[in-house]
Amino acid sequence: MAVMTYRDALNMALREEMRRDGRVFLIGEEIGLYDGAYKVTQGLLKEFGPQRVVDTPIAESGFTGVGIGAAMVGLRPVVEMMTFNFALLALDQIVNSAAKMCYMSGGQFNVPIVIRGPGGPAAQLAAQHSQSMETYFYHVPGLKVVRPTTPMDAKGLLKAAIRDDNPVIFIESETLYHVKGEVPEDPEFLIPLGKALVRREGTDVTVIAYMGMMYRAMEAAEDLEKEGISVELVDPRTLRPMDTETIINSVRKTHRCVVVEAGAGFAGMGSEIGAFVTEQAFDDLDAPVERVTGANAPMPYARNLEKLKTPSKDRIVAAIRRVCNVNGS
Amino acid sequence: MAKTLTRSGTSSGLGVDAAVARQLLGDMLLIRRFEEKAAEAYALGKIGGFLHLYIGEEAVAVGTTSMLRPDDYAISAYREHGHCLAKGSDPKRVMAELFGRRDGLSKGKGGSMHLFDKGTNFLGGHAIVGAHLPIAVGVGFAIKYRGGDQVIVCYFGDGAVPEGEFHEAMNLAALWKLPVLFLCENNRYAMGTSTDRALAQTEIWKFAETYGVPGERVDGMDVLAIRDAVGRAVARARTEKTPSLIEADTYRFRGHSMRDPAGAVYRTREEVEREKLRDPIVLFREKVVSAGVLSEADARAVEKDVNDRIDEAVAYADASPEPPGEWLFTDIYKES
Ligand SMILES: Cc1ncc(C[n+]2csc(CCOP(=O)(O)OP(=O)(O)O)c2C)c(N)n1
Ligand SMILES: [Mg+2]
């Protein structure tokens, strides 16, 4: 194990997979000469050269299509979206081409592509540059969607995504790049897609969260421990396919469920989790599933409004108390 | 600002009289000082997020706007403080927006990248590269639809040219003969990517030929040259509904944003220093003073006036309160 940042863990995953497999190449804006807008690809141009670290003009739909074409005939592209906000320009290629190619061709052409980059709320970047993007993708059959919370997950999941034979949407976070954690140095360390993780065991309530919201939920759990509420934290890690089994098992144990997500709540991740928990574990629930979500509003620029947009620790604590039927102090 | 400045007979040979010279100099200086103050405020944490400075490129916005009427439209990307101020927005309210305060142009909800001012027909402030080009074509469409003779100026960077939307927009405006002036501010870099690493055709004005519309390249550091080129394009747009493409050869003196150091890896310090010798404000000031259009004292008076206005803008922004919490949920839809 080594202690490193989330950013360096991603860099390590890319480097290892490029060393392992000559078909893996990187393509995107500012990833080579500039070493990455957020420095995730630092040093890779130097090691692998311009054939495998391809700087592009600003043409997201174009270079995503290029990645899909290359993947159809045997390469394994990793496309960087400088931020996922710009993936919307490539949404047609991702949804109508990458996601459906295998199905439309009756299994003849699969698209082993990873589309990665930072997404989600970021400091005062306002409506067009600060938004949770996963909902746009996890609705689509044929795509896999990953949101890695820790440096270890960042490495293990990215490597698994690159080795996966299907299109994987891999959304990192600008606000987590500097976070440090333990990361296995083993080049064969992989975390399978579609497996959730219980990050903290507890007995009174299951809280489901990922990315920045997991860190916030962790703080809430520690606060509540002092009041005698025992919180179990489950991180789905892969949003599609979702590991419903781990979540259901946890809810069967705790009988209560709270979902925390940064994005706008309407038709969000919490809606889906709330639905399958109700369908599969209705008799085990002692309270309705609660959602703590981002406000149903675009992201404002002003700092004070921005704070109100994303779930706070206090809101998470309050929701947990509500489902546990405990009044706040 | 935003008065139409026409050529008037002078003996200077520059084609501008003292009033016009004073206005051009003042408008460019206003943008320069505004942004210098914004950079200071950013360092103090009063402005957050991304802040993209226009310093070095002021002649383009000022020269262009000086050939527009107040009822003409302008639209821009995220490096738009200059375009917005030139179009006539109150620096106080622009600064308040950058500070995220309730008296900002967009009530503090938009920030530096999303300035909008309905009062001056300034249509934003768009942070997704290329997105506003088709929007500009839509404005041109509406002008023609209503039978008006306004024009829309669409400012965009060299970085938007490789996006599909540039080509779609050019083709649509040409096909439907719409009064759109595409004004490319070619500052040679899109973040760290120089135009020769992004474009198969680096002479951007030549794309006009492909779409069968007039195109030309102009010295973007020469406010008078810009006025000439824009004047021709605006006349064509008004009378013949012909779109044009102007490529202004300019340069940003600062980094891409406050997070990107000015002398970053993609260009040399020497190059930046050399380009600073083309400072559009210094050049214009020298030109009008040496031609006798303005006296040294006139120029000083312009500078003093600008400094006072910017101090006022900062004080105003500082004093403006934060937007109230309920505003998180207002303006999502238009309430009618
Ligand atoms: C569609 C899209 N892709 C990427 C970005 C990130 N980005 C912001 S500015 C920029 C460079 C644009 O350069 P240019 O158009 O030349 O304008 P300049 O910054 O030079 O004024 C990039 C890549 C973005 N905002 N939108
Ligand atoms: Mg540029």
PDB file of C-alpha atoms in Angstrom, chain B residues 5-231:
ATOM      1  CA  LEU B   5     -19.198  56.668 -33.115  1.00  0.00           C
ATOM      2  CA  THR B   6     -18.932  57.599 -36.713  1.00  0.00           C
ATOM      3  CA  ARG B   7     -15.976  58.843 -38.647  1.00  0.00           C
ATOM      4  CA  SER B   8     -15.791  62.573 -38.546  1.00  0.00           C
ATOM      5  CA  GLY B   9     -13.590  64.862 -40.486  1.00  0.00           C
ATOM      6  CA  THR B  10     -10.394  65.750 -38.659  1.00  0.00           C
ATOM      7  CA  SER B  11      -7.078  66.983 -39.798  1.00  0.00           C
ATOM      8  CA  SER B  12      -5.250  64.278 -37.868  1.00  0.00           C
ATOM      9  CA  GLY B  13      -5.584  61.682 -40.614  1.00  0.00           C
ATOM     10  CA  LEU B  14      -6.609  59.121 -38.030  1.00  0.00           C
ATOM     11  CA  GLY B  15     -10.259  59.461 -38.893  1.00  0.00           C
ATOM     12  CA  VAL B  16     -11.305  60.233 -35.332  1.00  0.00           C
ATOM     13  CA  ASP B  17     -11.981  63.501 -33.594  1.00  0.00           C
ATOM     14  CA  ALA B  18     -11.271  64.298 -29.969  1.00  0.00           C
ATOM     15  CA  ALA B  19     -14.657  63.111 -28.709  1.00  0.00           C
ATOM     16  CA  VAL B  20     -14.348  59.738 -30.405  1.00  0.00           C
ATOM     17  CA  ALA B  21     -10.727  59.352 -29.317  1.00  0.00           C
ATOM     18  CA  ARG B  22     -11.657  60.145 -25.749  1.00  0.00           C
ATOM     19  CA  GLN B  23     -14.413  57.607 -25.821  1.00  0.00           C
ATOM     20  CA  LEU B  24     -12.348  54.808 -27.353  1.00  0.00           C
ATOM     21  CA  LEU B  25      -9.486  55.405 -24.955  1.00  0.00           C
ATOM     22  CA  GLY B  26     -11.816  55.660 -21.981  1.00  0.00           C
ATOM     23  CA  ASP B  27     -13.733  52.520 -22.876  1.00  0.00           C
ATOM     24  CA  MET B  28     -10.578  50.456 -23.312  1.00  0.00           C
ATOM     25  CA  LEU B  29      -9.111  51.788 -20.097  1.00  0.00           C
ATOM     26  CA  LEU B  30     -12.311  51.133 -18.217  1.00  0.00           C
ATOM     27  CA  ILE B  31     -12.163  47.451 -19.138  1.00  0.00           C
ATOM     28  CA  ARG B  32      -8.469  47.257 -18.283  1.00  0.00           C
ATOM     29  CA  ARG B  33      -8.843  48.843 -14.846  1.00  0.00           C
ATOM     30  CA  PHE B  34     -12.001  46.903 -14.131  1.00  0.00           C
ATOM     31  CA  GLU B  35     -10.185  43.642 -14.680  1.00  0.00           C
ATOM     32  CA  GLU B  36      -7.088  44.662 -12.767  1.00  0.00           C
ATOM     33  CA  LYS B  37      -9.372  45.314  -9.809  1.00  0.00           C
ATOM     34  CA  ALA B  38     -11.198  42.044 -10.407  1.00  0.00           C
ATOM     35  CA  ALA B  39      -7.871  40.193 -10.275  1.00  0.00           C
ATOM     36  CA  GLU B  40      -7.131  41.845  -6.927  1.00  0.00           C
ATOM     37  CA  ALA B  41     -10.549  40.931  -5.612  1.00  0.00           C
ATOM     38  CA  TYR B  42     -10.016  37.346  -6.753  1.00  0.00           C
ATOM     39  CA  ALA B  43      -6.781  37.164  -4.785  1.00  0.00           C
ATOM     40  CA  LEU B  44      -8.712  38.415  -1.749  1.00  0.00           C
ATOM     41  CA  GLY B  45     -11.332  35.715  -2.182  1.00  0.00           C
ATOM     42  CA  LYS B  46     -14.104  38.174  -3.010  1.00  0.00           C
ATOM     43  CA  ILE B  47     -14.541  36.568  -6.408  1.00  0.00           C
ATOM     44  CA  GLY B  48     -14.569  32.785  -6.728  1.00  0.00           C
ATOM     45  CA  GLY B  49     -14.718  30.092  -9.388  1.00  0.00           C
ATOM     46  CA  PHE B  50     -13.212  30.845 -12.775  1.00  0.00           C
ATOM     47  CA  LEU B  51     -12.134  34.358 -13.710  1.00  0.00           C
ATOM     48  CA  HIS B  52     -10.958  34.847 -17.291  1.00  0.00           C
ATOM     49  CA  LEU B  53      -9.323  38.176 -17.985  1.00  0.00           C
ATOM     50  CA  TYR B  54      -9.576  39.988 -21.313  1.00  0.00           C
ATOM     51  CA  ILE B  55      -6.499  42.120 -20.660  1.00  0.00           C
ATOM     52  CA  GLY B  56      -4.708  42.770 -23.962  1.00  0.00           C
ATOM     53  CA  GLU B  57      -7.803  42.241 -26.099  1.00  0.00           C
ATOM     54  CA  GLU B  58      -9.769  45.383 -25.213  1.00  0.00           C
ATOM     55  CA  ALA B  59      -9.496  46.989 -28.654  1.00  0.00           C
ATOM     56  CA  VAL B  60     -11.686  44.287 -30.173  1.00  0.00           C
ATOM     57  CA  ALA B  61     -14.711  44.838 -27.932  1.00  0.00           C
ATOM     58  CA  VAL B  62     -14.356  48.616 -27.917  1.00  0.00           C
ATOM     59  CA  GLY B  63     -13.659  49.054 -31.625  1.00  0.00           C
ATOM     60  CA  THR B  64     -16.509  46.734 -32.528  1.00  0.00           C
ATOM     61  CA  THR B  65     -19.076  48.197 -30.176  1.00  0.00           C
ATOM     62  CA  SER B  66     -18.234  51.712 -31.319  1.00  0.00           C
ATOM     63  CA  MET B  67     -19.673  50.791 -34.714  1.00  0.00           C
ATOM     64  CA  LEU B  68     -22.922  49.405 -33.306  1.00  0.00           C
ATOM     65  CA  ARG B  69     -26.170  51.058 -32.386  1.00  0.00           C
ATOM     66  CA  PRO B  70     -27.502  50.593 -28.867  1.00  0.00           C
ATOM     67  CA  ASP B  71     -30.317  48.423 -30.220  1.00  0.00           C
ATOM     68  CA  ASP B  72     -27.885  46.014 -31.873  1.00  0.00           C
ATOM     69  CA  TYR B  73     -27.169  42.805 -30.021  1.00  0.00           C
ATOM     70  CA  ALA B  74     -23.959  41.240 -28.751  1.00  0.00           C
ATOM     71  CA  ILE B  75     -23.253  37.760 -27.394  1.00  0.00           C
ATOM     72  CA  SER B  76     -20.068  36.221 -26.119  1.00  0.00           C
ATOM     73  CA  ALA B  77     -18.360  33.332 -24.359  1.00  0.00           C
ATOM     74  CA  TYR B  78     -16.952  33.350 -20.810  1.00  0.00           C
ATOM     75  CA  ARG B  79     -14.188  35.938 -21.344  1.00  0.00           C
ATOM     76  CA  GLU B  80     -16.871  38.537 -21.682  1.00  0.00           C
ATOM     77  CA  HIS B  81     -16.353  41.320 -19.130  1.00  0.00           C
ATOM     78  CA  GLY B  82     -15.015  43.552 -21.898  1.00  0.00           C
ATOM     79  CA  HIS B  83     -17.831  42.871 -24.338  1.00  0.00           C
ATOM     80  CA  CYS B  84     -20.424  43.470 -21.655  1.00  0.00           C
ATOM     81  CA  LEU B  85     -18.866  46.707 -20.406  1.00  0.00           C
ATOM     82  CA  ALA B  86     -18.286  47.995 -23.930  1.00  0.00           C
ATOM     83  CA  LYS B  87     -21.940  47.364 -24.743  1.00  0.00           C
ATOM     84  CA  GLY B  88     -22.779  49.762 -21.971  1.00  0.00           C
ATOM     85  CA  SER B  89     -23.389  47.813 -18.779  1.00  0.00           C
ATOM     86  CA  ASP B  90     -22.839  49.646 -15.536  1.00  0.00           C
ATOM     87  CA  PRO B  91     -19.427  48.620 -14.129  1.00  0.00           C
ATOM     88  CA  LYS B  92     -20.941  48.723 -10.649  1.00  0.00           C
ATOM     89  CA  ARG B  93     -23.433  46.014 -11.454  1.00  0.00           C
ATOM     90  CA  VAL B  94     -20.892  43.955 -13.376  1.00  0.00           C
ATOM     91  CA  MET B  95     -18.512  44.030 -10.415  1.00  0.00           C
ATOM     92  CA  ALA B  96     -21.362  43.147  -8.062  1.00  0.00           C
ATOM     93  CA  GLU B  97     -22.084  40.114 -10.234  1.00  0.00           C
ATOM     94  CA  LEU B  98     -18.472  39.002 -10.005  1.00  0.00           C
ATOM     95  CA  PHE B  99     -18.740  39.351  -6.236  1.00  0.00           C
ATOM     96  CA  GLY B 100     -21.894  37.210  -6.231  1.00  0.00           C
ATOM     97  CA  ARG B 101     -24.072  39.980  -4.785  1.00  0.00           C
ATOM     98  CA  ARG B 102     -27.732  40.753  -5.161  1.00  0.00           C
ATOM     99  CA  ASP B 103     -27.220  43.931  -7.184  1.00  0.00           C
ATOM    100  CA  GLY B 104     -25.208  42.088  -9.805  1.00  0.00           C
ATOM    101  CA  LEU B 105     -26.522  41.992 -13.373  1.00  0.00           C
ATOM    102  CA  SER B 106     -27.716  38.419 -12.860  1.00  0.00           C
ATOM    103  CA  LYS B 107     -28.554  38.871  -9.156  1.00  0.00           C
ATOM    104  CA  GLY B 108     -25.323  37.101  -8.221  1.00  0.00           C
ATOM    105  CA  LYS B 109     -26.530  33.847  -9.709  1.00  0.00           C
ATOM    106  CA  GLY B 110     -24.400  33.892 -12.843  1.00  0.00           C
ATOM    107  CA  GLY B 111     -20.959  35.150 -11.887  1.00  0.00           C
ATOM    108  CA  SER B 112     -18.086  36.156 -14.143  1.00  0.00           C
ATOM    109  CA  MET B 113     -18.913  33.692 -16.915  1.00  0.00           C
ATOM    110  CA  HIS B 114     -22.613  34.510 -17.147  1.00  0.00           C
ATOM    111  CA  LEU B 115     -23.070  38.253 -17.550  1.00  0.00           C
ATOM    112  CA  PHE B 116     -26.375  39.178 -19.194  1.00  0.00           C
ATOM    113  CA  ASP B 117     -27.854  42.637 -19.598  1.00  0.00           C
ATOM    114  CA  LYS B 118     -31.231  42.977 -21.237  1.00  0.00           C
ATOM    115  CA  GLY B 119     -30.966  46.753 -20.954  1.00  0.00           C
ATOM    116  CA  THR B 120     -28.014  46.878 -23.355  1.00  0.00           C
ATOM    117  CA  ASN B 121     -29.022  43.907 -25.529  1.00  0.00           C
ATOM    118  CA  PHE B 122     -26.111  41.903 -24.214  1.00  0.00           C
ATOM    119  CA  LEU B 123     -27.155  38.262 -24.486  1.00  0.00           C
ATOM    120  CA  GLY B 124     -24.502  36.566 -22.314  1.00  0.00           C
ATOM    121  CA  GLY B 125     -21.977  35.140 -20.982  1.00  0.00           C
ATOM    122  CA  HIS B 126     -21.799  31.444 -22.249  1.00  0.00           C
ATOM    123  CA  ALA B 127     -19.324  28.998 -20.785  1.00  0.00           C
ATOM    124  CA  ILE B 128     -19.669  26.026 -23.081  1.00  0.00           C
ATOM    125  CA  VAL B 129     -17.314  26.641 -25.972  1.00  0.00           C
ATOM    126  CA  GLY B 130     -19.189  27.067 -29.256  1.00  0.00           C
ATOM    127  CA  ALA B 131     -22.685  26.968 -27.782  1.00  0.00           C
ATOM    128  CA  HIS B 132     -23.530  30.598 -28.364  1.00  0.00           C
ATOM    129  CA  LEU B 133     -22.751  30.650 -32.067  1.00  0.00           C
ATOM    130  CA  PRO B 134     -25.995  28.989 -33.185  1.00  0.00           C
ATOM    131  CA  ILE B 135     -27.793  31.136 -30.595  1.00  0.00           C
ATOM    132  CA  ALA B 136     -26.421  34.223 -32.349  1.00  0.00           C
ATOM    133  CA  VAL B 137     -27.783  32.867 -35.617  1.00  0.00           C
ATOM    134  CA  GLY B 138     -31.167  32.545 -33.917  1.00  0.00           C
ATOM    135  CA  VAL B 139     -31.029  36.200 -32.941  1.00  0.00           C
ATOM    136  CA  GLY B 140     -30.189  37.068 -36.547  1.00  0.00           C
ATOM    137  CA  PHE B 141     -33.153  34.959 -37.610  1.00  0.00           C
ATOM    138  CA  ALA B 142     -35.456  36.885 -35.266  1.00  0.00           C
ATOM    139  CA  ILE B 143     -34.177  40.250 -36.501  1.00  0.00           C
ATOM    140  CA  LYS B 144     -34.932  39.314 -40.090  1.00  0.00           C
ATOM    141  CA  TYR B 145     -38.252  37.712 -39.121  1.00  0.00           C
ATOM    142  CA  ARG B 146     -39.379  40.952 -37.518  1.00  0.00           C
ATOM    143  CA  GLY B 147     -38.159  42.996 -40.451  1.00  0.00           C
ATOM    144  CA  GLY B 148     -35.665  44.979 -38.389  1.00  0.00           C
ATOM    145  CA  ASP B 149     -32.272  46.305 -39.402  1.00  0.00           C
ATOM    146  CA  GLN B 150     -30.321  45.466 -36.270  1.00  0.00           C
ATOM    147  CA  VAL B 151     -27.284  43.223 -36.286  1.00  0.00           C
ATOM    148  CA  ILE B 152     -25.861  40.768 -33.798  1.00  0.00           C
ATOM    149  CA  VAL B 153     -22.176  40.537 -33.071  1.00  0.00           C
ATOM    150  CA  CYS B 154     -21.033  37.146 -31.892  1.00  0.00           C
ATOM    151  CA  TYR B 155     -17.627  37.123 -30.203  1.00  0.00           C
ATOM    152  CA  PHE B 156     -15.853  33.778 -29.870  1.00  0.00           C
ATOM    153  CA  GLY B 157     -12.349  32.423 -29.504  1.00  0.00           C
ATOM    154  CA  ASP B 158     -10.138  30.482 -31.886  1.00  0.00           C
ATOM    155  CA  GLY B 159     -10.955  27.497 -29.677  1.00  0.00           C
ATOM    156  CA  ALA B 160     -14.560  27.432 -30.886  1.00  0.00           C
ATOM    157  CA  VAL B 161     -13.596  26.973 -34.521  1.00  0.00           C
ATOM    158  CA  PRO B 162     -12.948  23.212 -34.330  1.00  0.00           C
ATOM    159  CA  GLU B 163     -16.358  22.664 -32.701  1.00  0.00           C
ATOM    160  CA  GLY B 164     -19.142  21.577 -35.010  1.00  0.00           C
ATOM    161  CA  GLU B 165     -21.328  24.453 -33.872  1.00  0.00           C
ATOM    162  CA  PHE B 166     -19.053  27.010 -35.519  1.00  0.00           C
ATOM    163  CA  HIS B 167     -19.542  25.329 -38.875  1.00  0.00           C
ATOM    164  CA  GLU B 168     -23.240  24.728 -38.394  1.00  0.00           C
ATOM    165  CA  ALA B 169     -23.758  28.345 -37.399  1.00  0.00           C
ATOM    166  CA  MET B 170     -21.728  29.768 -40.298  1.00  0.00           C
ATOM    167  CA  ASN B 171     -23.570  27.624 -42.796  1.00  0.00           C
ATOM    168  CA  LEU B 172     -27.016  28.477 -41.432  1.00  0.00           C
ATOM    169  CA  ALA B 173     -26.326  32.210 -41.304  1.00  0.00           C
ATOM    170  CA  ALA B 174     -24.965  32.139 -44.847  1.00  0.00           C
ATOM    171  CA  LEU B 175     -27.725  29.892 -46.182  1.00  0.00           C
ATOM    172  CA  TRP B 176     -30.494  32.028 -44.717  1.00  0.00           C
ATOM    173  CA  LYS B 177     -28.727  35.388 -45.180  1.00  0.00           C
ATOM    174  CA  LEU B 178     -28.874  36.582 -41.594  1.00  0.00           C
ATOM    175  CA  PRO B 179     -27.403  39.766 -40.101  1.00  0.00           C
ATOM    176  CA  VAL B 180     -24.756  38.070 -37.971  1.00  0.00           C
ATOM    177  CA  LEU B 181     -21.213  39.300 -37.528  1.00  0.00           C
ATOM    178  CA  PHE B 182     -19.023  36.405 -36.430  1.00  0.00           C
ATOM    179  CA  LEU B 183     -16.104  37.995 -34.653  1.00  0.00           C
ATOM    180  CA  CYS B 184     -13.336  35.556 -33.885  1.00  0.00           C
ATOM    181  CA  GLU B 185     -10.881  36.774 -31.285  1.00  0.00           C
ATOM    182  CA  ASN B 186      -7.874  34.774 -32.323  1.00  0.00           C
ATOM    183  CA  ASN B 187      -5.498  35.081 -29.389  1.00  0.00           C
ATOM    184  CA  ARG B 188      -3.589  32.057 -30.701  1.00  0.00           C
ATOM    185  CA  TYR B 189      -4.407  29.740 -27.827  1.00  0.00           C
ATOM    186  CA  ALA B 190      -7.339  27.835 -26.488  1.00  0.00           C
ATOM    187  CA  MET B 191      -6.130  27.223 -22.953  1.00  0.00           C
ATOM    188  CA  GLY B 192      -2.778  25.558 -23.710  1.00  0.00           C
ATOM    189  CA  THR B 193      -3.497  24.589 -27.304  1.00  0.00           C
ATOM    190  CA  SER B 194      -2.079  26.808 -30.031  1.00  0.00           C
ATOM    191  CA  THR B 195      -4.129  27.175 -33.195  1.00  0.00           C
ATOM    192  CA  ASP B 196      -1.662  25.145 -35.271  1.00  0.00           C
ATOM    193  CA  ARG B 197      -2.275  22.178 -32.967  1.00  0.00           C
ATOM    194  CA  ALA B 198      -6.051  22.522 -33.267  1.00  0.00           C
ATOM    195  CA  LEU B 199      -6.878  23.644 -36.780  1.00  0.00           C
ATOM    196  CA  ALA B 200      -6.144  22.158 -40.187  1.00  0.00           C
ATOM    197  CA  GLN B 201      -6.784  25.681 -41.540  1.00  0.00           C
ATOM    198  CA  THR B 202      -5.219  28.193 -39.170  1.00  0.00           C
ATOM    199  CA  GLU B 203      -6.283  31.223 -41.202  1.00  0.00           C
ATOM    200  CA  ILE B 204      -9.688  31.319 -39.624  1.00  0.00           C
ATOM    201  CA  TRP B 205     -11.082  34.125 -41.793  1.00  0.00           C
ATOM    202  CA  LYS B 206     -10.790  31.777 -44.773  1.00  0.00           C
ATOM    203  CA  PHE B 207     -13.653  29.653 -43.476  1.00  0.00           C
ATOM    204  CA  ALA B 208     -15.830  32.515 -44.690  1.00  0.00           C
ATOM    205  CA  GLU B 209     -14.946  31.551 -48.252  1.00  0.00           C
ATOM    206  CA  THR B 210     -16.164  28.004 -47.662  1.00  0.00           C
ATOM    207  CA  TYR B 211     -19.558  29.343 -46.695  1.00  0.00           C
ATOM    208  CA  GLY B 212     -19.611  32.044 -49.354  1.00  0.00           C
ATOM    209  CA  VAL B 213     -19.627  35.079 -47.074  1.00  0.00           C
ATOM    210  CA  PRO B 214     -17.189  37.980 -46.730  1.00  0.00           C
ATOM    211  CA  GLY B 215     -14.288  37.340 -44.400  1.00  0.00           C
ATOM    212  CA  GLU B 216     -11.239  39.299 -43.380  1.00  0.00           C
ATOM    213  CA  ARG B 217      -8.394  39.374 -40.938  1.00  0.00           C
ATOM    214  CA  VAL B 218      -7.714  42.523 -38.935  1.00  0.00           C
ATOM    215  CA  ASP B 219      -5.086  43.697 -36.470  1.00  0.00           C
ATOM    216  CA  GLY B 220      -6.912  43.125 -33.199  1.00  0.00           C
ATOM    217  CA  MET B 221      -4.594  45.451 -31.322  1.00  0.00           C
ATOM    218  CA  ASP B 222      -5.556  48.440 -33.478  1.00  0.00           C
ATOM    219  CA  VAL B 223      -8.886  49.827 -32.418  1.00  0.00           C
ATOM    220  CA  LEU B 224      -9.169  51.951 -35.562  1.00  0.00           C
ATOM    221  CA  ALA B 225      -8.520  49.024 -37.885  1.00  0.00           C
ATOM    222  CA  ILE B 226     -11.230  47.087 -36.083  1.00  0.00           C
ATOM    223  CA  ARG B 227     -13.643  49.982 -36.528  1.00  0.00           C
ATOM    224  CA  ASP B 228     -12.998  49.930 -40.269  1.00  0.00           C
ATOM    225  CA  ALA B 229     -13.533  46.213 -40.682  1.00  0.00           C
ATOM    226  CA  VAL B 230     -16.559  46.084 -38.405  1.00  0.00           C
ATOM    227  CA  GLY B 231     -18.045  49.166 -40.027  1.00  0.00           C
TER     228      GLY B 231
END
